Amino acid sequence: MVRDLDGETERLRDAGPLARIELLGVPAWTVTRHAEARQLLLDTRLVKDLDAWGLWRSGEVTHAWPLIGMIDAGRSMFTVDGAEHRRLRTKTSQALTPRRLEEIRPDIERFTEELLDDLAAQGKDGAAVDLKSVFAQPLPMRVVGLLMGVDESEHAMLTQRYKAFFSMLTPQEERLALLAELDVFYTRLVREKAAQPTDDLTTGLILADEGGEPLTEEEVVGNLKAMVAAGHETTIGLILNAVRALLAHPDQLRMVLDGEVSWETVIEETLRWDTPTTHLLMRFATEDIQVGDDVIAKGEGVVVSYRAIGRDTVQHGADADAFDITRPGPIRHMTFGHGPHICPGAALSRVEAAVALPALFGRFPGLRLAVADDEIRKLPVMTQNDMESFPVVLEGRAADS
């Protein structure tokens, strides 16, 4: 699965708009086409409430299942629906307005330049340097840390904890312990901010009283825990996938560097073609739902396979498998979701990529892979399109490919 994303995507797409799958022994449905995904993501009969899942209610799925932490993640805007979801989400959205993003753009630019300096120092004299660990990974962590008031001294710990949480190689007992550690960390952070408020999202969530009753400590912790994960993982993938696509298509890279195509177009085509999130777990049917010739029965789980959706030939044409920044018309994808649960950090991720990518190629126009493209390895993660590393040389010839 992880080793052959293109093959998996093709098989899912060929299985039809709705396909039966097994997730480490647990049966579910997955939606693989744009139109059907759009329909289901707006369907109020499909909910995030874990108690609506028949296999959970029956005890057939327990906390021993390795993927349960991605579903049973505590109370937050990611795990509730309807009016409660709106209450929890509104307070977060107030901290991620376009005005707020423009206010922090200078910080994103500063972080970018500092990390490019680090990249230059490690990659001097033609030495190979890992673009992921030196640049693409710390940038979004610094940004989300700034927004949420997480001290930079904690960034490495959080990066390691989330990496271990998502990895399919982490024993389940260890994964559950990691979740408990994160709960302790964020609870301490929330209590510190409650005692000494500062100008950040965490304090904003604690103090906000718009739109009904204030958030509980558990709700603030749940929102933070999920947002830090989503807020940096998605951007890592977006930056690296865009760089990889451009290096594999030097004619298109030249068009961007010459100003013939915008970086915004590169970002949107990357999001469509090589989605940072491959599969999103999970929603549950509160009653039978007809989708074409299939029926999602009450109590069954549904996964959204965003990578297959981005390669949907009905939506994107017969050449949907091709990376093409010159494809006509606006690139309409759903990589950040659709409907009430659309990713609240989508605009932030786009801003970070829009700063990082032109700055990277502006500083290092001769950037090349240090290994052949087929030597890039994916991390053993089911839900994220994440690489182990991305070795590059900043100038000069690339490895033969």
XYZ file of C-alpha atoms in Angstrom, residues 52-314:
263
model
C -22.614 5.385 15.644
C -20.169 2.681 14.480
C -21.713 -0.760 14.729
C -18.373 -2.561 15.139
C -17.474 -0.280 18.065
C -20.842 -0.705 19.780
C -20.637 -4.480 19.429
C -17.117 -4.611 20.824
C -15.636 -6.104 17.651
C -13.379 -3.034 17.436
C -11.604 -2.010 20.646
C -8.650 0.114 21.658
C -6.427 -2.776 20.596
C -7.061 -1.839 16.936
C -4.019 0.188 15.755
C -6.068 2.863 13.975
C -8.498 3.634 16.798
C -6.483 6.650 17.965
C -7.246 8.415 14.693
C -10.975 8.079 15.376
C -11.326 8.050 19.158
C -9.202 11.176 19.599
C -11.107 12.946 22.362
C -13.833 15.513 22.101
C -13.036 18.213 19.530
C -14.415 19.823 16.391
C -12.985 16.814 14.514
C -15.151 14.263 16.347
C -18.584 15.901 16.725
C -21.289 17.061 14.310
C -24.097 19.553 13.936
C -24.512 22.388 16.418
C -21.731 21.125 18.695
C -19.323 21.001 15.765
C -20.217 24.576 14.829
C -19.659 25.709 18.426
C -16.204 24.134 18.603
C -15.160 25.122 15.080
C -16.296 28.768 15.270
C -13.836 29.542 18.029
C -10.963 28.074 16.010
C -11.967 29.804 12.779
C -11.877 33.152 14.575
C -8.140 32.647 15.094
C -7.440 31.666 11.464
C -9.078 34.519 9.581
C -7.481 35.915 6.400
C -6.500 38.993 8.427
C -4.716 36.858 11.036
C -2.895 34.902 8.335
C -1.649 38.128 6.762
C -0.470 39.282 10.181
C 1.696 36.202 10.612
C 2.998 36.135 7.022
C 6.131 38.101 8.028
C 6.813 35.429 10.666
C 6.394 32.679 8.045
C 8.805 34.553 5.765
C 11.312 34.930 8.604
C 11.108 31.259 9.543
C 11.547 30.353 5.879
C 14.693 32.441 5.483
C 16.194 31.079 8.701
C 15.592 27.499 7.580
C 16.995 28.211 4.126
C 20.134 29.450 5.874
C 20.269 26.133 7.754
C 19.783 24.295 4.473
C 22.631 26.256 2.844
C 24.947 25.557 5.774
C 24.309 21.807 5.678
C 24.342 21.566 1.888
C 27.488 23.548 1.119
C 30.145 22.216 -1.244
C 27.662 19.906 -2.928
C 26.837 17.870 0.179
C 23.480 16.079 0.170
C 20.995 17.509 2.681
C 17.564 16.266 3.746
C 15.011 18.839 2.602
C 12.387 17.287 4.853
C 14.137 17.358 8.227
C 15.937 20.673 7.667
C 13.211 22.689 5.912
C 9.802 21.186 5.096
C 9.207 19.677 8.535
C 10.344 22.433 10.913
C 8.652 25.251 8.977
C 5.008 24.253 9.613
C 5.842 23.160 13.152
C 7.261 26.618 13.881
C 4.182 28.253 12.373
C 1.667 26.118 14.245
C 3.759 26.542 17.400
C 3.611 30.314 16.973
C -0.143 30.248 16.474
C -0.814 28.037 19.476
C 1.816 29.384 21.824
C 3.935 26.224 21.944
C 7.535 26.988 22.851
C 10.113 26.070 20.202
C 11.920 23.878 22.725
C 8.924 21.509 22.544
C 8.826 21.219 18.731
C 11.239 18.300 18.372
C 9.367 16.321 21.018
C 6.015 16.911 19.316
C 7.427 15.994 15.902
C 8.752 12.712 17.279
C 5.534 11.892 19.132
C 3.301 12.475 16.111
C 5.646 10.532 13.821
C 5.478 7.537 16.149
C 1.706 7.886 16.531
C 1.048 7.727 12.779
C 3.555 4.938 12.050
C 2.072 1.486 11.499
C 5.275 0.025 12.988
C 4.596 1.489 16.440
C 3.190 -1.158 18.833
C -0.354 -0.312 19.896
C 0.532 -0.172 23.593
C 3.202 2.408 22.798
C 0.804 4.375 20.578
C -1.787 4.575 23.358
C 0.928 5.721 25.753
C 1.922 8.448 23.264
C -1.671 9.690 23.175
C -1.707 9.829 26.964
C 1.570 11.809 26.925
C 0.127 14.275 24.427
C -2.969 14.705 26.586
C -0.740 15.529 29.565
C 1.317 17.982 27.501
C -1.670 19.867 26.077
C -3.542 19.867 29.395
C -0.521 21.479 31.049
C -0.308 24.018 28.196
C -3.995 24.907 28.522
C -3.728 25.363 32.282
C -0.640 27.562 31.894
C -2.434 29.742 29.334
C -5.521 29.939 31.532
C -3.356 31.215 34.393
C -1.296 33.572 32.180
C -3.170 34.431 28.955
C -1.120 35.367 25.883
C -1.899 36.361 22.292
C -2.286 32.933 20.693
C -4.877 30.409 19.575
C -4.729 28.385 22.784
C -5.623 31.417 24.893
C -8.265 32.373 22.353
C -9.930 28.975 22.650
C -9.891 29.186 26.441
C -11.323 32.706 26.638
C -13.716 32.695 23.674
C -17.349 33.051 24.629
C -18.942 33.722 21.243
C -21.467 31.268 19.868
C -22.693 29.664 23.084
C -21.035 28.163 26.126
C -17.226 28.319 26.410
C -15.116 25.291 25.521
C -14.267 22.857 28.279
C -10.657 22.010 29.053
C -11.133 18.644 27.333
C -12.458 20.358 24.197
C -9.565 22.816 24.037
C -7.082 19.972 24.490
C -8.817 17.909 21.791
C -8.795 20.770 19.318
C -5.115 21.536 19.937
C -3.994 17.914 19.743
C -5.677 17.363 16.388
C -4.816 20.764 14.922
C -1.089 20.461 15.605
C -1.117 17.053 13.886
C -3.116 18.255 10.880
C -1.486 21.679 10.831
C 2.050 20.468 10.243
C 1.681 17.050 8.585
C -0.362 18.371 5.663
C 2.038 21.210 4.929
C 5.093 18.934 5.040
C 3.501 16.775 2.370
C 2.393 19.717 0.263
C 5.864 21.295 0.153
C 7.755 18.060 -0.532
C 5.255 16.749 -3.079
C 5.385 20.043 -4.983
C 9.189 20.030 -5.060
C 9.262 16.395 -6.159
C 6.727 16.993 -8.922
C 8.584 20.026 -10.263
C 11.965 18.283 -10.215
C 10.417 15.392 -12.151
C 8.970 17.850 -14.695
C 11.789 20.345 -15.404
C 9.904 21.911 -18.313
C 7.087 22.855 -15.936
C 9.557 24.074 -13.309
C 11.079 26.379 -15.900
C 7.626 27.794 -16.726
C 7.102 28.623 -13.055
C 10.544 30.166 -12.603
C 10.001 32.223 -15.762
C 6.697 33.526 -14.388
C 4.529 31.860 -17.035
C 2.583 29.866 -14.411
C 1.851 30.974 -10.854
C 2.965 29.260 -7.678
C -0.714 29.166 -6.700
C -1.359 26.909 -9.695
C 1.558 24.658 -8.702
C 0.110 24.349 -5.192
C -3.397 23.479 -6.389
C -2.181 20.937 -8.969
C 0.046 19.334 -6.338
C -2.861 19.137 -3.898
C -4.964 17.425 -6.572
C -2.334 15.105 -8.015
C -0.326 14.019 -4.964
C -2.491 14.691 -1.937
C -0.799 15.092 1.469
C -3.590 12.992 3.001
C -4.226 9.689 1.256
C -7.172 8.432 3.332
C -9.222 10.115 6.057
C -10.714 7.951 8.800
C -13.732 7.748 9.408
C -17.433 8.607 9.242
C -20.372 6.380 10.208
C -23.832 5.926 8.743
C -26.740 6.639 11.087
C -29.106 5.043 8.572
C -28.847 3.245 5.242
C -27.366 5.489 2.520
C -27.733 4.674 -1.183
C -24.717 5.534 -3.342
C -25.245 4.433 -6.934
C -25.797 0.676 -6.871
C -24.378 0.291 -3.368
C -25.857 0.813 0.085
C -23.839 1.907 3.099
C -25.747 0.153 5.856
C -26.582 1.840 9.128
C -23.596 1.551 11.475
C -20.981 0.990 8.761
C -17.815 3.082 8.490
C -16.717 5.146 5.515
C -13.176 6.255 4.627
C -12.562 9.173 2.255
C -9.733 8.265 -0.154
C -8.548 11.721 -1.169
C -5.696 10.547 -3.386
C -8.028 8.462 -5.552
C -10.515 11.342 -5.616
C -7.791 13.681 -6.866
C -7.080 11.270 -9.741
C -10.776 10.890 -10.690
C -10.873 10.884 -14.508
C -14.532 11.914 -14.576
